[in-house]
C-alpha cells in the first residue's frame, strides 16, 4: 500500500493565515465586473475623526442608541484615469464600460461626510453596494486551495 506525503499541503488553518496576509484587493463594478480600483488606492479614515462628526453623532443618537455606524462607502485618494473629465468640477461617477455606465458614486472637491460621521475632503466616494470585491490570489494560494479541497473530498 502506497502512502501519500501530505507535508507540503496546507492545512485549513494555514489557508486562513494566508488569507489574513495583506494582499491587494480589486474592486469591480457590481453589474459588469469591470475592475475599477485596488485597495492601494483607498483613502483610510477613522470613524468620528473630525469635530463635525460630533454633530452628526448627536443627531443619530436619537435614532440609534448605542449602535455603531459602519462606513457605507469607499473613498479614493485621487481621481483615476478612467474617470470622466467632466466630473472634475463635481458630479456623479459612472462605470467606465460604455455598455454598463451604472452609477458608482460621487465626486465632490468640497468634501462629504461618511456614514460613520467623518468628513472626508476631497470626496471621491464609491458606494459599497455598487461594487464587487475580488481578492487577488497568488498561484501558490490557488494550488493550496485545490490541494486542501482534494484532501477534504478524499480525492
mmCIF file of C-alpha atoms in Angstrom:
data_model
loop_
_atom_site.group_PDB
_atom_site.id
_atom_site.type_symbol
_atom_site.label_atom_id
_atom_site.label_comp_id
_atom_site.label_asym_id
_atom_site.label_seq_id
_atom_site.Cartn_x
_atom_site.Cartn_y
_atom_site.Cartn_z
ATOM 1 C CA UNK A 1 0.000 0.000 0.000
ATOM 2 C CA UNK A 2 1.433 3.373 -1.014
ATOM 3 C CA UNK A 3 1.345 6.268 1.426
ATOM 4 C CA UNK A 4 0.779 9.811 0.311
ATOM 5 C CA UNK A 5 3.104 12.510 1.665
ATOM 6 C CA UNK A 6 0.896 15.439 2.712
ATOM 7 C CA UNK A 7 3.606 17.518 4.396
ATOM 8 C CA UNK A 8 3.586 20.120 1.599
ATOM 9 C CA UNK A 9 -0.223 20.503 1.586
ATOM 10 C CA UNK A 10 -1.551 23.491 3.504
ATOM 11 C CA UNK A 11 -3.868 22.812 6.409
ATOM 12 C CA UNK A 12 -7.131 24.784 6.700
ATOM 13 C CA UNK A 13 -5.508 26.879 9.464
ATOM 14 C CA UNK A 14 -2.584 27.752 7.189
ATOM 15 C CA UNK A 15 -5.016 28.753 4.452
ATOM 16 C CA UNK A 16 -6.806 31.125 6.849
ATOM 17 C CA UNK A 17 -3.469 32.646 7.848
ATOM 18 C CA UNK A 18 -2.552 33.150 4.193
ATOM 19 C CA UNK A 19 -5.833 34.954 3.653
ATOM 20 C CA UNK A 20 -5.015 37.260 6.579
ATOM 21 C CA UNK A 21 -1.760 38.370 4.988
ATOM 22 C CA UNK A 22 -2.010 41.792 3.421
ATOM 23 C CA UNK A 23 -2.728 41.496 -0.267
ATOM 24 C CA UNK A 24 -4.091 43.727 -2.947
ATOM 25 C CA UNK A 25 -7.860 43.575 -3.255
ATOM 26 C CA UNK A 26 -9.508 44.557 -6.513
ATOM 27 C CA UNK A 27 -12.863 46.308 -6.558
ATOM 28 C CA UNK A 28 -15.092 45.896 -9.602
ATOM 29 C CA UNK A 29 -18.420 47.170 -10.864
ATOM 30 C CA UNK A 30 -21.223 45.030 -9.446
ATOM 31 C CA UNK A 31 -23.069 44.960 -12.766
ATOM 32 C CA UNK A 32 -20.347 44.309 -15.392
ATOM 33 C CA UNK A 33 -17.401 43.244 -13.155
ATOM 34 C CA UNK A 34 -15.011 45.743 -14.737
ATOM 35 C CA UNK A 35 -12.095 46.335 -12.318
ATOM 36 C CA UNK A 36 -12.315 49.916 -11.047
ATOM 37 C CA UNK A 37 -9.610 50.318 -8.387
ATOM 38 C CA UNK A 38 -7.485 48.423 -5.855
ATOM 39 C CA UNK A 39 -7.163 48.581 -2.083
ATOM 40 C CA UNK A 40 -3.890 50.520 -2.553
ATOM 41 C CA UNK A 41 -5.888 53.463 -3.927
ATOM 42 C CA UNK A 42 -8.263 53.786 -0.956
ATOM 43 C CA UNK A 43 -8.116 56.735 1.448
ATOM 44 C CA UNK A 44 -8.211 55.407 5.012
ATOM 45 C CA UNK A 45 -10.265 57.305 7.569
ATOM 46 C CA UNK A 46 -11.219 56.762 11.183
ATOM 47 C CA UNK A 47 -14.819 56.921 12.422
ATOM 48 C CA UNK A 48 -15.573 60.198 14.231
ATOM 49 C CA UNK A 49 -12.163 61.591 13.204
ATOM 50 C CA UNK A 50 -13.274 65.224 12.815
ATOM 51 C CA UNK A 51 -15.210 67.641 15.017
ATOM 52 C CA UNK A 52 -18.081 67.769 12.543
ATOM 53 C CA UNK A 53 -18.727 64.103 13.272
ATOM 54 C CA UNK A 54 -19.828 65.011 16.815
ATOM 55 C CA UNK A 55 -22.813 66.934 15.427
ATOM 56 C CA UNK A 56 -23.804 64.001 13.259
ATOM 57 C CA UNK A 57 -23.498 61.563 16.142
ATOM 58 C CA UNK A 58 -25.692 63.667 18.444
ATOM 59 C CA UNK A 59 -28.393 63.672 15.785
ATOM 60 C CA UNK A 60 -28.014 59.922 15.217
ATOM 61 C CA UNK A 61 -28.116 59.104 18.929
ATOM 62 C CA UNK A 62 -31.806 59.934 18.940
ATOM 63 C CA UNK A 63 -32.410 57.183 16.379
ATOM 64 C CA UNK A 64 -29.695 54.576 17.097
ATOM 65 C CA UNK A 65 -28.881 54.435 20.792
ATOM 66 C CA UNK A 66 -25.508 52.727 21.265
ATOM 67 C CA UNK A 67 -25.327 51.416 17.697
ATOM 68 C CA UNK A 68 -22.044 51.547 15.778
ATOM 69 C CA UNK A 69 -22.465 53.005 12.300
ATOM 70 C CA UNK A 70 -20.329 51.275 9.661
ATOM 71 C CA UNK A 71 -18.951 53.012 6.592
ATOM 72 C CA UNK A 72 -21.210 52.560 3.573
ATOM 73 C CA UNK A 73 -18.704 53.987 1.069
ATOM 74 C CA UNK A 74 -15.091 53.769 -0.035
ATOM 75 C CA UNK A 75 -13.116 56.974 -0.554
ATOM 76 C CA UNK A 76 -10.323 57.148 -3.141
ATOM 77 C CA UNK A 77 -7.144 59.164 -2.619
ATOM 78 C CA UNK A 78 -7.226 60.670 -6.111
ATOM 79 C CA UNK A 79 -9.162 60.609 -9.353
ATOM 80 C CA UNK A 80 -8.433 57.656 -11.605
ATOM 81 C CA UNK A 81 -7.586 57.751 -15.328
ATOM 82 C CA UNK A 82 -10.913 56.160 -16.334
ATOM 83 C CA UNK A 83 -12.967 58.879 -14.615
ATOM 84 C CA UNK A 84 -14.711 61.282 -16.975
ATOM 85 C CA UNK A 85 -13.073 64.719 -17.336
ATOM 86 C CA UNK A 86 -16.478 66.383 -16.982
ATOM 87 C CA UNK A 87 -16.612 65.066 -13.409
ATOM 88 C CA UNK A 88 -13.625 67.072 -12.268
ATOM 89 C CA UNK A 89 -15.839 70.020 -11.282
ATOM 90 C CA UNK A 90 -18.355 67.969 -9.294
ATOM 91 C CA UNK A 91 -20.617 65.141 -10.252
ATOM 92 C CA UNK A 92 -21.534 61.510 -10.392
ATOM 93 C CA UNK A 93 -19.086 58.681 -11.005
ATOM 94 C CA UNK A 94 -20.217 56.106 -13.566
ATOM 95 C CA UNK A 95 -18.712 52.794 -14.661
ATOM 96 C CA UNK A 96 -16.151 53.318 -17.466
ATOM 97 C CA UNK A 97 -17.613 50.475 -19.554
ATOM 98 C CA UNK A 98 -19.681 52.024 -22.348
ATOM 99 C CA UNK A 99 -22.363 49.329 -22.271
ATOM 100 C CA UNK A 100 -22.719 49.470 -18.481
ATOM 101 C CA UNK A 101 -22.494 53.115 -17.346
ATOM 102 C CA UNK A 102 -24.036 52.248 -13.944
ATOM 103 C CA UNK A 103 -23.678 54.876 -11.235
ATOM 104 C CA UNK A 104 -20.928 54.027 -8.743
ATOM 105 C CA UNK A 105 -20.654 57.087 -6.540
ATOM 106 C CA UNK A 106 -19.970 60.808 -6.481
ATOM 107 C CA UNK A 107 -17.108 63.291 -6.583
ATOM 108 C CA UNK A 108 -17.144 66.488 -4.523
ATOM 109 C CA UNK A 109 -13.988 68.555 -4.154
ATOM 110 C CA UNK A 110 -15.506 70.347 -1.147
ATOM 111 C CA UNK A 111 -15.855 67.011 0.654
ATOM 112 C CA UNK A 112 -18.670 64.941 2.082
ATOM 113 C CA UNK A 113 -19.495 63.142 5.279
ATOM 114 C CA UNK A 114 -19.122 59.382 5.520
ATOM 115 C CA UNK A 115 -21.885 57.366 7.159
ATOM 116 C CA UNK A 116 -19.509 56.797 10.116
ATOM 117 C CA UNK A 117 -19.531 60.552 10.789
ATOM 118 C CA UNK A 118 -16.100 61.517 9.420
ATOM 119 C CA UNK A 119 -15.813 64.410 6.968
ATOM 120 C CA UNK A 120 -13.610 63.400 4.015
ATOM 121 C CA UNK A 121 -12.050 66.030 1.731
ATOM 122 C CA UNK A 122 -11.836 65.726 -1.257
ATOM 123 C CA UNK A 123 -14.665 63.243 -1.547
ATOM 124 C CA UNK A 124 -14.179 60.702 -4.317
ATOM 125 C CA UNK A 125 -16.797 58.312 -2.977
ATOM 126 C CA UNK A 126 -17.712 54.867 -4.302
ATOM 127 C CA UNK A 127 -20.793 53.329 -2.689
ATOM 128 C CA UNK A 128 -20.035 49.855 -1.290
ATOM 129 C CA UNK A 129 -23.319 48.382 -2.509
ATOM 130 C CA UNK A 130 -22.432 49.254 -6.117
ATOM 131 C CA UNK A 131 -19.131 47.439 -6.297
ATOM 132 C CA UNK A 132 -17.847 43.893 -6.031
ATOM 133 C CA UNK A 133 -14.707 42.835 -4.126
ATOM 134 C CA UNK A 134 -12.223 40.378 -5.665
ATOM 135 C CA UNK A 135 -9.321 39.084 -3.602
ATOM 136 C CA UNK A 136 -6.176 38.552 -5.622
ATOM 137 C CA UNK A 137 -4.758 35.064 -5.176
ATOM 138 C CA UNK A 138 -1.213 34.068 -5.907
ATOM 139 C CA UNK A 139 -0.538 30.919 -7.923
ATOM 140 C CA UNK A 140 0.570 29.131 -4.727
ATOM 141 C CA UNK A 141 -2.651 30.030 -2.887
ATOM 142 C CA UNK A 142 -4.764 28.666 -5.758
ATOM 143 C CA UNK A 143 -2.786 25.404 -5.784
ATOM 144 C CA UNK A 144 -3.036 25.099 -1.986
ATOM 145 C CA UNK A 145 -6.804 25.662 -2.162
ATOM 146 C CA UNK A 146 -7.162 22.862 -4.732
ATOM 147 C CA UNK A 147 -4.982 20.519 -2.644
ATOM 148 C CA UNK A 148 -6.962 21.236 0.530
ATOM 149 C CA UNK A 149 -10.260 20.600 -1.283
ATOM 150 C CA UNK A 150 -8.889 17.334 -2.714
ATOM 151 C CA UNK A 151 -7.913 16.124 0.749
ATOM 152 C CA UNK A 152 -11.261 17.186 2.196
ATOM 153 C CA UNK A 153 -13.181 15.356 -0.533
ATOM 154 C CA UNK A 154 -10.883 12.311 -0.354
ATOM 155 C CA UNK A 155 -9.808 12.599 -3.988
#
